[in-house]
mmCIF file of C-alpha atoms and ligand atoms in Angstrom:
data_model
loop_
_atom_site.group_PDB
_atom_site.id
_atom_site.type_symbol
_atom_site.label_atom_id
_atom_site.label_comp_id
_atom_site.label_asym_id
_atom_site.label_seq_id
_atom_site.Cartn_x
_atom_site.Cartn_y
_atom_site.Cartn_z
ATOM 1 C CA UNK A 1 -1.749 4.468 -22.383
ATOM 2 C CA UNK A 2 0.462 1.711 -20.387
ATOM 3 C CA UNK A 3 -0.372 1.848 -16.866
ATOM 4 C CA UNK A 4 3.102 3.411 -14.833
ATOM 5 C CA UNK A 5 4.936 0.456 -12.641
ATOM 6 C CA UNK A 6 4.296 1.374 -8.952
ATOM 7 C CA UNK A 7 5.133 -0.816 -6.030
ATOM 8 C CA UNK A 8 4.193 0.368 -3.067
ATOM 9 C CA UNK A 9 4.369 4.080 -4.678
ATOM 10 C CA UNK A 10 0.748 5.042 -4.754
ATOM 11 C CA UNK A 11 1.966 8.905 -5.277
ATOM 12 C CA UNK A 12 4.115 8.146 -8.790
ATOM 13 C CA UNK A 13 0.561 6.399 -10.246
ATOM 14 C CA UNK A 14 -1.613 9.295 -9.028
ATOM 15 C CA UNK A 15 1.157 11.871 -10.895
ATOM 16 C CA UNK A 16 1.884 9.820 -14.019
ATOM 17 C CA UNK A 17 -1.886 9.596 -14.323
ATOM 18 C CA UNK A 18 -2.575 12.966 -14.017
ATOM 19 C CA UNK A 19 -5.453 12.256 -11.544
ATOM 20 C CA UNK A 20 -5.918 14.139 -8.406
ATOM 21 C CA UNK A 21 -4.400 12.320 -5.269
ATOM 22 C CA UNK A 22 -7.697 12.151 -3.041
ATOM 23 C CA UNK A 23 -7.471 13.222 0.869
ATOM 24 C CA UNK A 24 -7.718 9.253 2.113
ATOM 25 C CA UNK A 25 -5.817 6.976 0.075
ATOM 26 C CA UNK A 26 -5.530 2.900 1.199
ATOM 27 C CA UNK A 27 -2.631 1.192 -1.147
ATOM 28 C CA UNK A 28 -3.678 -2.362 -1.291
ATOM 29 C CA UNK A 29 -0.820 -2.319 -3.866
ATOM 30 C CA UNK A 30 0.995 -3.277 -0.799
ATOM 31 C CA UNK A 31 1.761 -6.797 0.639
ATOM 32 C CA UNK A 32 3.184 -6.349 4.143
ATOM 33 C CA UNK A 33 1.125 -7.376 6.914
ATOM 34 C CA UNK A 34 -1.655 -5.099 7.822
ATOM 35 C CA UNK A 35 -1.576 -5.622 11.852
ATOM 36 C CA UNK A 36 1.496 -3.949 11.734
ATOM 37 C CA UNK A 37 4.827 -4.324 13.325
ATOM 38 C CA UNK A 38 4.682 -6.397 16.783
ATOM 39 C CA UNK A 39 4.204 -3.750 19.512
ATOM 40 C CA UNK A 40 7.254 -3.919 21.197
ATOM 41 C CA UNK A 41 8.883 -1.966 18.897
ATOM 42 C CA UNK A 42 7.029 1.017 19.507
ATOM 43 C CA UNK A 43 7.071 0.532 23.209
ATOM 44 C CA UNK A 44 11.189 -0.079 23.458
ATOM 45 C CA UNK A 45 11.765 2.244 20.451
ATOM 46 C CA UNK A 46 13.983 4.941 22.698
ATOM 47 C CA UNK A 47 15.914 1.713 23.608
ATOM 48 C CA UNK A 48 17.019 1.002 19.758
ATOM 49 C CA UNK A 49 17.658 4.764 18.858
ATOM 50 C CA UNK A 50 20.723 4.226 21.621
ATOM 51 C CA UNK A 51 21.961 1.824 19.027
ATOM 52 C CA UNK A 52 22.851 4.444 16.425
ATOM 53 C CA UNK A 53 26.023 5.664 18.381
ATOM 54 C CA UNK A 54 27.939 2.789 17.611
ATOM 55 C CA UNK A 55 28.949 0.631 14.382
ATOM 56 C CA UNK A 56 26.543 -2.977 14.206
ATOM 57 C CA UNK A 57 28.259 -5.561 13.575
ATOM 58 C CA UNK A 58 29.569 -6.922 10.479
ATOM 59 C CA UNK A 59 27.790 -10.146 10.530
ATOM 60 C CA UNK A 60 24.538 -8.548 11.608
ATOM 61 C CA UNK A 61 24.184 -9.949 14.948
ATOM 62 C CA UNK A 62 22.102 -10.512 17.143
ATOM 63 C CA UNK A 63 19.852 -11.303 13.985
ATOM 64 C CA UNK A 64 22.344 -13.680 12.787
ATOM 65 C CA UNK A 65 22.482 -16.614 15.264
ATOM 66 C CA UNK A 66 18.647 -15.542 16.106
ATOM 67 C CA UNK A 67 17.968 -16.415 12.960
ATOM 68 C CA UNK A 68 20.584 -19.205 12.950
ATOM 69 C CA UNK A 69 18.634 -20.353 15.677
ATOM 70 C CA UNK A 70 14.942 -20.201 14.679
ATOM 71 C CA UNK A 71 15.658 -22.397 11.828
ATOM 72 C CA UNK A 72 17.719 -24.789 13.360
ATOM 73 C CA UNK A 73 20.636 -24.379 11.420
ATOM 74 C CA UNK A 74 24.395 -23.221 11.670
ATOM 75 C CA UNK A 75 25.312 -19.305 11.550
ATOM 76 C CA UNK A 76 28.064 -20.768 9.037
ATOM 77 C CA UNK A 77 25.020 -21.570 6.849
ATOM 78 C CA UNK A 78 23.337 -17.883 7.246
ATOM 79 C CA UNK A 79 24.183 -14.638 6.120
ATOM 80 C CA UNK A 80 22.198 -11.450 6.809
ATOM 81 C CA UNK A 81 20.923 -8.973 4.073
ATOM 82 C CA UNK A 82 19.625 -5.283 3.718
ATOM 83 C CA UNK A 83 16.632 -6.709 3.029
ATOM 84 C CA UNK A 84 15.951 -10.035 0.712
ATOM 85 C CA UNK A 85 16.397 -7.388 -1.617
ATOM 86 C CA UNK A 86 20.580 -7.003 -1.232
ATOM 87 C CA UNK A 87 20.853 -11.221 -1.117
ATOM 88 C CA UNK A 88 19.049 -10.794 -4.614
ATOM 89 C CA UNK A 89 21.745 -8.034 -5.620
ATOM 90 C CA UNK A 90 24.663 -10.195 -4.383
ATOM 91 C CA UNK A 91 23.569 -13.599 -5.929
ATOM 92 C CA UNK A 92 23.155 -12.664 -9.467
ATOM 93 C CA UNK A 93 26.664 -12.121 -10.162
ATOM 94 C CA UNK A 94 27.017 -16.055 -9.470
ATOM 95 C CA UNK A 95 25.358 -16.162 -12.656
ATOM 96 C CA UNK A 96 27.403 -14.050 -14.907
ATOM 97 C CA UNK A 97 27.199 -14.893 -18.362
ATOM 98 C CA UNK A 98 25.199 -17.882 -17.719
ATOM 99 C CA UNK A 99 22.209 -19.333 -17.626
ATOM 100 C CA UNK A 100 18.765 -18.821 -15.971
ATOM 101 C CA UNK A 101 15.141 -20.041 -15.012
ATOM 102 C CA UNK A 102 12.417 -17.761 -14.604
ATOM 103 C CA UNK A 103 9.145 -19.013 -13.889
ATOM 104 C CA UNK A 104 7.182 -15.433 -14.454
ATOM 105 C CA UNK A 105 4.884 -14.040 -13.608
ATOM 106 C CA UNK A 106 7.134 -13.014 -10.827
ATOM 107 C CA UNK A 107 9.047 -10.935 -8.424
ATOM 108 C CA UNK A 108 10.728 -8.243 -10.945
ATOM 109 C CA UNK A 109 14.102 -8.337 -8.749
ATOM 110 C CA UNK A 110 15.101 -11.606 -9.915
ATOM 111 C CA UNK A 111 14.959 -10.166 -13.423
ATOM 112 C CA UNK A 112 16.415 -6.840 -12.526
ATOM 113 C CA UNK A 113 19.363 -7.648 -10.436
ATOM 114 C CA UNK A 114 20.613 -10.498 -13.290
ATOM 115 C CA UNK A 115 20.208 -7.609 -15.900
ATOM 116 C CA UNK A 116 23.809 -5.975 -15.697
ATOM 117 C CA UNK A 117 25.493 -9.603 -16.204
ATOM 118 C CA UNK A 118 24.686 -10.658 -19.229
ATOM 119 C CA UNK A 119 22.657 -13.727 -17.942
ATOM 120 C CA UNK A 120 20.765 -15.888 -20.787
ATOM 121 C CA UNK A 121 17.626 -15.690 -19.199
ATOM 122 C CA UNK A 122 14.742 -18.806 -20.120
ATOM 123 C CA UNK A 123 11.223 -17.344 -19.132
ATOM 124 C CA UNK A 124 8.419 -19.874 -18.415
ATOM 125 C CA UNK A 125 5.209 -18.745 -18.475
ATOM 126 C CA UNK A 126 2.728 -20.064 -15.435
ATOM 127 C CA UNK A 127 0.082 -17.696 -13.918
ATOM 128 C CA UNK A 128 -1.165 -21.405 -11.722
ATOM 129 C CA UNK A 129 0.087 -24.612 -11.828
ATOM 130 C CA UNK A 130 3.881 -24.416 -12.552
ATOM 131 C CA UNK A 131 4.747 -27.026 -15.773
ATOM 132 C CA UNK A 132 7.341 -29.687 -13.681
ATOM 133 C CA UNK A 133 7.989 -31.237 -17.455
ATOM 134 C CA UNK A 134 8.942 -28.077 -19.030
ATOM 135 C CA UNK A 135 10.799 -26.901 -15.361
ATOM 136 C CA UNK A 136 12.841 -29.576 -15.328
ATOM 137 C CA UNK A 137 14.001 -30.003 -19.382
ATOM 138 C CA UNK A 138 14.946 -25.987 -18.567
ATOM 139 C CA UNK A 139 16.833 -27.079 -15.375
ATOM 140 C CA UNK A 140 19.229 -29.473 -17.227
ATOM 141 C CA UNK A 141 20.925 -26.171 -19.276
ATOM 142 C CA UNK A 142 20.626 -23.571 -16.539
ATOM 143 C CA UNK A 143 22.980 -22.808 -14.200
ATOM 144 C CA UNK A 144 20.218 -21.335 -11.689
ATOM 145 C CA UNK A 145 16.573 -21.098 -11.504
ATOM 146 C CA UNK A 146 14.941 -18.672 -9.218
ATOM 147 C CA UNK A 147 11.416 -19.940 -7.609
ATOM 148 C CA UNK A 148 9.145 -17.505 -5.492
ATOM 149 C CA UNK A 149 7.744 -19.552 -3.130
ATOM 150 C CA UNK A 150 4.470 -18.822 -2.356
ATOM 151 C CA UNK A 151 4.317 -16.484 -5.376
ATOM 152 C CA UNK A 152 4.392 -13.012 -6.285
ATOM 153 C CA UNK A 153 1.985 -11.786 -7.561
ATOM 154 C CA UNK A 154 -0.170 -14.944 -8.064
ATOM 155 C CA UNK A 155 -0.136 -16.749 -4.279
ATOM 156 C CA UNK A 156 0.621 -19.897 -5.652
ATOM 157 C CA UNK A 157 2.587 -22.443 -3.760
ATOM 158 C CA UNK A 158 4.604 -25.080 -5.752
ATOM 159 C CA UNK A 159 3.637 -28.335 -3.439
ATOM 160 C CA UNK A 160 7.002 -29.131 -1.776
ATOM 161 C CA UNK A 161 7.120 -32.730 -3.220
ATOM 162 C CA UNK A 162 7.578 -30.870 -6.375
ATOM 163 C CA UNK A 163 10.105 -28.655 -5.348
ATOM 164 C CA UNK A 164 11.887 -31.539 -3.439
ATOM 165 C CA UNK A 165 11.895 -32.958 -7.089
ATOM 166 C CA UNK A 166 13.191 -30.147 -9.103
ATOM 167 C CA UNK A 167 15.791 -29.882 -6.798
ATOM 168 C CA UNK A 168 16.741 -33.097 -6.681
ATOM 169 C CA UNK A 169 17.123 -33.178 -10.819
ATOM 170 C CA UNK A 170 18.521 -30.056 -10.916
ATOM 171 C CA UNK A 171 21.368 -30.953 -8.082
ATOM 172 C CA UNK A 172 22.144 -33.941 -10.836
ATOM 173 C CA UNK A 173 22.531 -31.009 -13.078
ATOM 174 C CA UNK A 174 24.741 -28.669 -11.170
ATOM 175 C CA UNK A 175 21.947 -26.238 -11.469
ATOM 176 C CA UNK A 176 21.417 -23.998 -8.176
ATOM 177 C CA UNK A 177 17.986 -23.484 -7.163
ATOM 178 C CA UNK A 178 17.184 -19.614 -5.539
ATOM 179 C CA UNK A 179 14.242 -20.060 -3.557
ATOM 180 C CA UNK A 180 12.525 -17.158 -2.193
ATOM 181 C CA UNK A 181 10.485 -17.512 0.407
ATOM 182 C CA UNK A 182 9.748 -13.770 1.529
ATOM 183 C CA UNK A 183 6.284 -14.718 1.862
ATOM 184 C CA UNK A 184 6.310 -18.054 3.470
ATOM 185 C CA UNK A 185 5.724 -16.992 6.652
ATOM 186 C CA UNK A 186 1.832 -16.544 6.328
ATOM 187 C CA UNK A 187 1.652 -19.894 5.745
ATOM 188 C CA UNK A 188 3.739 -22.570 8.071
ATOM 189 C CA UNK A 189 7.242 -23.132 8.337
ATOM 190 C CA UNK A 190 6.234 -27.272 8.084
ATOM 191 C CA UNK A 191 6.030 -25.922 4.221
ATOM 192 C CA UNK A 192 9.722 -24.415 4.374
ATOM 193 C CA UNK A 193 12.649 -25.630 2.403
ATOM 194 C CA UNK A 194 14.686 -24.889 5.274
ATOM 195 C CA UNK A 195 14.903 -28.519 6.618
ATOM 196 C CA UNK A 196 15.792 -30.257 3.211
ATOM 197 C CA UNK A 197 18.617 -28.066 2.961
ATOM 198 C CA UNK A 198 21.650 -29.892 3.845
ATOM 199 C CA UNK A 199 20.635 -32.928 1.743
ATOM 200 C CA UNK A 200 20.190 -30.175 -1.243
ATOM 201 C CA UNK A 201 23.381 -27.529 -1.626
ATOM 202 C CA UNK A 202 22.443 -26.819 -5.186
ATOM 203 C CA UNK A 203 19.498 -24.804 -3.007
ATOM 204 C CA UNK A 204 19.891 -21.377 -1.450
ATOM 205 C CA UNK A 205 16.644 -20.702 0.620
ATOM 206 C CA UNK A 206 15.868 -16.520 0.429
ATOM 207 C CA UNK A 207 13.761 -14.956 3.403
ATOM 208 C CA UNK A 208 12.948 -11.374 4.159
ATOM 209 C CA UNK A 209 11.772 -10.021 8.032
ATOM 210 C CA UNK A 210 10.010 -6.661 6.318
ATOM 211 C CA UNK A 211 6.413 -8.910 4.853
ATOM 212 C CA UNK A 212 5.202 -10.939 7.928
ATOM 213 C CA UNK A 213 6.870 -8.123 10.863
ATOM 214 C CA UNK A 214 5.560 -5.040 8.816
ATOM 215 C CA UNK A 215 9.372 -3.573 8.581
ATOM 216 C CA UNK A 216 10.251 -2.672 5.280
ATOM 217 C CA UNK A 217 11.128 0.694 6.457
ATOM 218 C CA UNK A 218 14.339 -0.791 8.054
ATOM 219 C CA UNK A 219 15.078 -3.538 5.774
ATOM 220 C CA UNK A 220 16.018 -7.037 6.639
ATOM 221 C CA UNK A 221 16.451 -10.229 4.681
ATOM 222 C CA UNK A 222 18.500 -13.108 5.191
ATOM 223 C CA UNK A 223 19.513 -16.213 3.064
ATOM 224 C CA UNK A 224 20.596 -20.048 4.254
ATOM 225 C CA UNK A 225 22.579 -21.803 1.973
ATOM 226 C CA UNK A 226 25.482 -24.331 1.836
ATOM 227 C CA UNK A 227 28.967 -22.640 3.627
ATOM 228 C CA UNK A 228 30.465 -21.577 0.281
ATOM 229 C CA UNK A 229 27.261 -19.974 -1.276
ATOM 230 C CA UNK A 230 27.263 -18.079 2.026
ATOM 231 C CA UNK A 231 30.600 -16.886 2.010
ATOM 232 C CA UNK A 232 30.605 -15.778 -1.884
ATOM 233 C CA UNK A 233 26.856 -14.032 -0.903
ATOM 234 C CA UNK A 234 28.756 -11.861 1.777
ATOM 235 C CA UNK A 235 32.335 -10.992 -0.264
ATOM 236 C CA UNK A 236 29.787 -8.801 -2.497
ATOM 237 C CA UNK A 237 28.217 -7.196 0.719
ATOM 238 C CA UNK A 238 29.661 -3.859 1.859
ATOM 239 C CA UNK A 239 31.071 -4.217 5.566
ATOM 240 C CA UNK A 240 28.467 -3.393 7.942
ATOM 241 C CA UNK A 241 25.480 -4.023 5.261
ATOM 242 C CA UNK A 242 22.913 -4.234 8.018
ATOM 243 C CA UNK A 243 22.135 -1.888 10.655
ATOM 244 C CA UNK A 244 21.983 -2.572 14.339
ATOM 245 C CA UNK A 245 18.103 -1.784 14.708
ATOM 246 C CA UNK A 246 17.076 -3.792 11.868
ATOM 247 C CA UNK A 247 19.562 -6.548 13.282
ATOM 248 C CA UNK A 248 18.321 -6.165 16.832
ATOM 249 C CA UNK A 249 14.267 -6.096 16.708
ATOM 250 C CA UNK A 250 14.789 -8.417 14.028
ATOM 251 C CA UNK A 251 16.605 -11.170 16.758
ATOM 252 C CA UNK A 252 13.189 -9.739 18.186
ATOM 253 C CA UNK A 253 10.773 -10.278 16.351
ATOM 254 C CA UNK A 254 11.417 -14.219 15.722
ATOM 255 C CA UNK A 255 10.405 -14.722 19.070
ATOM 256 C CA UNK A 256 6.800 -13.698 18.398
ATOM 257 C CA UNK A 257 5.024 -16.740 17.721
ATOM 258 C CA UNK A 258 1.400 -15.039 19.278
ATOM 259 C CA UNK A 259 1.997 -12.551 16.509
ATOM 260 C CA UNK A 260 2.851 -14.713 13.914
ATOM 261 C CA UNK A 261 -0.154 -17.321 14.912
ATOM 262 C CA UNK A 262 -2.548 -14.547 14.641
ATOM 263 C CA UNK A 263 -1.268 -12.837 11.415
ATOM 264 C CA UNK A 264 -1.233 -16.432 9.567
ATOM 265 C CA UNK A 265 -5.278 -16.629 10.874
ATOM 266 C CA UNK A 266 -6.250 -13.058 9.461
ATOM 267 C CA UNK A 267 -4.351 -12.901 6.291
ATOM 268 C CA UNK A 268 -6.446 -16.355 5.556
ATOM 269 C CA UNK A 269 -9.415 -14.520 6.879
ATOM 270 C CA UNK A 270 -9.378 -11.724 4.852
ATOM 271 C CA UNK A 271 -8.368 -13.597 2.065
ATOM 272 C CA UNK A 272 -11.308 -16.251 1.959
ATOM 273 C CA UNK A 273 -13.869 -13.484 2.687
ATOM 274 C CA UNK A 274 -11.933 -11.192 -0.559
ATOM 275 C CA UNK A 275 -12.228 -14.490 -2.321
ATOM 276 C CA UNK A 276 -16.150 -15.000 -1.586
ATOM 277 C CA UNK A 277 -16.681 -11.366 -2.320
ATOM 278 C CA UNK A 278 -14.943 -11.166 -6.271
ATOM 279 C CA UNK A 279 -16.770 -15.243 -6.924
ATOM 280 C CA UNK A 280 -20.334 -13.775 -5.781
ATOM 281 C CA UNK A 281 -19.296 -10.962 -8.502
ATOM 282 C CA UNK A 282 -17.799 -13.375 -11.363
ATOM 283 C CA UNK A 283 -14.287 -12.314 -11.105
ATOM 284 C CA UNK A 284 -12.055 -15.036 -11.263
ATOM 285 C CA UNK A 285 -9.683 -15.280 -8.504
ATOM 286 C CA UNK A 286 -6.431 -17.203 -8.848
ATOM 287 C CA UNK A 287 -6.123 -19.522 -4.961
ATOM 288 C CA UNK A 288 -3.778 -17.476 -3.245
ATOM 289 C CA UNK A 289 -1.550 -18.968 0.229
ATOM 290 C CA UNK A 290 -0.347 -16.127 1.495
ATOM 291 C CA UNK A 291 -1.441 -12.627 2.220
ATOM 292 C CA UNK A 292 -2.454 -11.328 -0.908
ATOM 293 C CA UNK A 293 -3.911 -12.191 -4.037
ATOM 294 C CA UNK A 294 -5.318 -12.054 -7.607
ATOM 295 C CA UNK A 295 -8.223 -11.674 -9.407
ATOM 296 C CA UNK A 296 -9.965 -10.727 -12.553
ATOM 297 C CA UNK A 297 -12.960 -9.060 -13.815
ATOM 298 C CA UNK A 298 -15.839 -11.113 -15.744
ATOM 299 C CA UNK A 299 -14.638 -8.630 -18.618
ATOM 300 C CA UNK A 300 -10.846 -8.327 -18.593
ATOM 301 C CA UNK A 301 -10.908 -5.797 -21.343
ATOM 302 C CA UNK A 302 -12.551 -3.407 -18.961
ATOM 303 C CA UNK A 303 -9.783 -3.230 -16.461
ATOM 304 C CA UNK A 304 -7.902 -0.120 -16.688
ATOM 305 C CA UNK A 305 -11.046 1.781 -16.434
ATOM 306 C CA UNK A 306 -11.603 -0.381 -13.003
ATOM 307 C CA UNK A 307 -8.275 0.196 -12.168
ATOM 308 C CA UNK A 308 -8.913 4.067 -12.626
ATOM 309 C CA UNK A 309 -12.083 4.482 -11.158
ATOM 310 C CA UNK A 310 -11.052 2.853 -8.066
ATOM 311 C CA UNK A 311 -8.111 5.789 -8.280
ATOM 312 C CA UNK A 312 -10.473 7.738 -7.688
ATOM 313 C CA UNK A 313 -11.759 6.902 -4.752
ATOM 314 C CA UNK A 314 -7.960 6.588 -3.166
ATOM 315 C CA UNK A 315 -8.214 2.459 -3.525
ATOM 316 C CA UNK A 316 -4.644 1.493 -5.041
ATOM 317 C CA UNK A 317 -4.355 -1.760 -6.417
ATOM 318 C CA UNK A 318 -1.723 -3.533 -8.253
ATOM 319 C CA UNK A 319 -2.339 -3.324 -11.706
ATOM 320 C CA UNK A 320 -0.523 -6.122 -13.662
ATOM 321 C CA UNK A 321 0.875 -4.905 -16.863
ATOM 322 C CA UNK A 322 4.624 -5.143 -16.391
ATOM 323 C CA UNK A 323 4.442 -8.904 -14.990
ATOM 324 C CA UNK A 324 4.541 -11.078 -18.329
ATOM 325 C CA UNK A 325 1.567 -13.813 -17.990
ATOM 326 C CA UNK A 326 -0.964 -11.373 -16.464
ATOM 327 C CA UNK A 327 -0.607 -8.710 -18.897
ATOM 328 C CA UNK A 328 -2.721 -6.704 -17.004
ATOM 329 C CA UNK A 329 -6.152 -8.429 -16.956
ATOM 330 C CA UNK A 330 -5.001 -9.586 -12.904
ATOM 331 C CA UNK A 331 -5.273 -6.943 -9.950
ATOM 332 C CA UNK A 332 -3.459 -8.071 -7.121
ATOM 333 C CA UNK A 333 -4.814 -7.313 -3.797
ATOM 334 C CA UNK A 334 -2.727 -7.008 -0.859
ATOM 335 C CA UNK A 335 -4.909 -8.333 2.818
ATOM 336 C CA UNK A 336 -5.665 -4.700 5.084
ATOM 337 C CA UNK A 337 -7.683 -4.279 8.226
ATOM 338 C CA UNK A 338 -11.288 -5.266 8.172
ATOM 339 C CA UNK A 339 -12.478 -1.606 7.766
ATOM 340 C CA UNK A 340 -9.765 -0.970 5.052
ATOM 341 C CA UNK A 341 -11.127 -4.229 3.236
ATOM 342 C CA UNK A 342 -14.901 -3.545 4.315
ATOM 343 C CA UNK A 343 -13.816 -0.236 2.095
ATOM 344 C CA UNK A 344 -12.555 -1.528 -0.823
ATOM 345 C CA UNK A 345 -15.632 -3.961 -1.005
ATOM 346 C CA UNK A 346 -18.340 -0.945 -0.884
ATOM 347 C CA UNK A 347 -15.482 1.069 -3.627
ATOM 348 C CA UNK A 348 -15.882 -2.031 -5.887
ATOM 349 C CA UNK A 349 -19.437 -3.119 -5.099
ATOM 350 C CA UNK A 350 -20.277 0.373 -6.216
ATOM 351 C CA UNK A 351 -18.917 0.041 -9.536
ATOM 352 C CA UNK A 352 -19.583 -3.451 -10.114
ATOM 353 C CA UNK A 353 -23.519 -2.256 -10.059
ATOM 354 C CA UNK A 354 -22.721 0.363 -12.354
ATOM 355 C CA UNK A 355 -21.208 -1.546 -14.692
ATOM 356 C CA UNK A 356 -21.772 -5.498 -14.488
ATOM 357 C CA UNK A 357 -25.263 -5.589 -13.508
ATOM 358 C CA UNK A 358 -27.384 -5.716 -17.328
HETATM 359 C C1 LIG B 401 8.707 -12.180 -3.427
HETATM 360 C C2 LIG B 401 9.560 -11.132 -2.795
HETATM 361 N N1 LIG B 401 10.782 -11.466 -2.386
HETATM 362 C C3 LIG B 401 11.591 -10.560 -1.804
HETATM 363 C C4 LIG B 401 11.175 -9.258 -1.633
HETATM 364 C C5 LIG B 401 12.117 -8.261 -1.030
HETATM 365 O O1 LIG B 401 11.992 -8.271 0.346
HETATM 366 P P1 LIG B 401 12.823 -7.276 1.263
HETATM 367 O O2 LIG B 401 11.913 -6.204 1.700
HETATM 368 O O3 LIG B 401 13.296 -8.146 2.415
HETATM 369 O O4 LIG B 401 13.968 -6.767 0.475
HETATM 370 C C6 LIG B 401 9.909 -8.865 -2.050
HETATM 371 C C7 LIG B 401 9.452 -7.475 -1.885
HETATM 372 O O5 LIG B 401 8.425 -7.054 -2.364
HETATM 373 C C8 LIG B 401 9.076 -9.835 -2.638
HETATM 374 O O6 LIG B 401 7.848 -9.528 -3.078
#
């Protein structure tokens, strides 16, 4: 039986497995940071509920020129989203009956929001290294290729020299180039796009608040891009897209650079000690930048019953059959607390005895 698609839904795969939801459940299916959202939100939160009286503006300032702002770059040049998510929704018509890049495996969105305009799509296939020869003979007949940038799932980040270069043959091209960089915030903006932008406008750089501020709940993305791309991004946006909390902890939020210092340290953290833990047990772990990442067991073909077992004791992971490349033999495995990952650990050490050792 397939294994049902569940991002950040651990209920639907309990149900559509038929196994009993346990009391304690940890979803390390998810990907947002685990120290949670920066603590003034809580504290001023009676503050922003004042903010629902009145309409937020259009634009979706404050975020906008905070935003603007952070990157060093004009608000003509940024426009504000309900998330990464809506830029996604609102770029893909660009492509309408044209052509496009997919470097999979890799965020489904890209896929999904393309779907209702009968867009050629070209798949690559890279679960590591992307393939810059094959990238760039695609680039030459596309109209757009999207890049996810550090990946998801995998963690891999393309080295910037390479996508300085793919966006430098596919500007010669008159291909765009979406880059999303939703998770590029656990690593260092010196590895951004951002500042190559105005020599590129072929390239539209995606970001999203909800991964590195843990707010997902109230959604907010943003994209920078030359002044027309911006403008044809927000003519598909319903007025008033983003709302004035999301807009104004948001403006917030980019002023914690504590919080983002110490987030960047822990993912890595966790991330090295996950990635000592799976080597010392044989699983082959794909070297991850960000805040989550993927690995394998020595025996792939025992993975759903890993994946099952590990149901069972209310650790979620992200199983990997819908993301072509992985074909479910990859887990990915999203960075938690030390006792949440000290958990999963004894959960998989457990089974690993039961079941690797000879
Ligand atoms: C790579 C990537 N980009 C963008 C998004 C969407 O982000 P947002 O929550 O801002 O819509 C996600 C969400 O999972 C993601 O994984």
């Amino acid at each position: 039986m397939a294994l049902p698609n569940h991002g950040a839904n651990a209920h639907h795969v309990y149900e559509r497995l038929g196994i009993e939801m346990p009391e304690t459940v940890i979803d390390y299916s998810e990907n947002v940071n685990p120290l949670g959202a920066p603590t003034f939100v809580n504290e001023k939160w009676s503050t922003y509920a004042q903010l629902i009286t009145k309409y937020p503006n259009p634009q979706g300032e404050p975020f906008l020129s905070a935003a603007a702002k952070y990157h060093g770059i004009s608000v003509e040049n940024t426009v504000v989203g309900n998330g990464a998510a809506e830029i996604f929704a609102s770029l893909a018509k660009r492509y309408e009956n044209k052509r496009a890049v997919l470097i999979h495996p890799t965020f489904s969105e890209y896929e999904a929001t393309l779907a209702p305009y009968n867009v050629y799509i070209k798949e690559i296939i890279a679960t590591g290294k992307v393939p810059l020869d094959e990238v760039l003979d695609e680039v030459e007949f596309a109209e757009v290729i999207y890049i996810c940038r550090p990946n998801n799932p995998t963690g891999y980040l393309i080295p910037l020299e390479e996508i300085i270069q793919i966006a430098k043959y596919a500007m010669r091209y008159k291909c765009e180039v979406i880059l999303d960089e939703a998770f590029l915030d656990f690593i260092d903006e010196k590895e951004s796009f951002i500042p190559y932008l105005k020599e590129f406008p072929n390239v539209i750089v995606v970001r999203s608040m909800t991964k590195m501020y843990a707010i997902p709940g109230i959604r907010l993305g943003y994209a920078l891009a030359n002044k027309s791309v911006v403008n044809d991004i927000r003519s598909r946006m319903p007025h008033w897209n983003s709302n004035a909390i999301a807009t104004t902890i948001g403006a917030e939020c980019l002023l914690e650079e504590d919080y983002r210092t110490r987030a960047i340290a822990f993912a890595k953290e966790m991330r090295e000690q996950m990635t000592e833990f799976l080597v010392k047990w044989n699983c082959i772990v794909l070297p991850s930048a960000t805040n989550f990442l993927c690995f394998q067991l020595p025996d792939s073909s025992r993975s759903k019953e890993f994946f099952v077992s590990l149901l069972v004791k209310g650790c979620v992971l992200r199983h990997t059959e819908n993301f072509k490349g992985l074909d479910g033999k990859w887990f990915r495995v999203g960075m938690k607390e030390i006792s949440q990952m000290e958990h999963l650990q004894k959960e998989m050490t457990a089974w690993f005895v039961e079941n690797l050792s000879s």
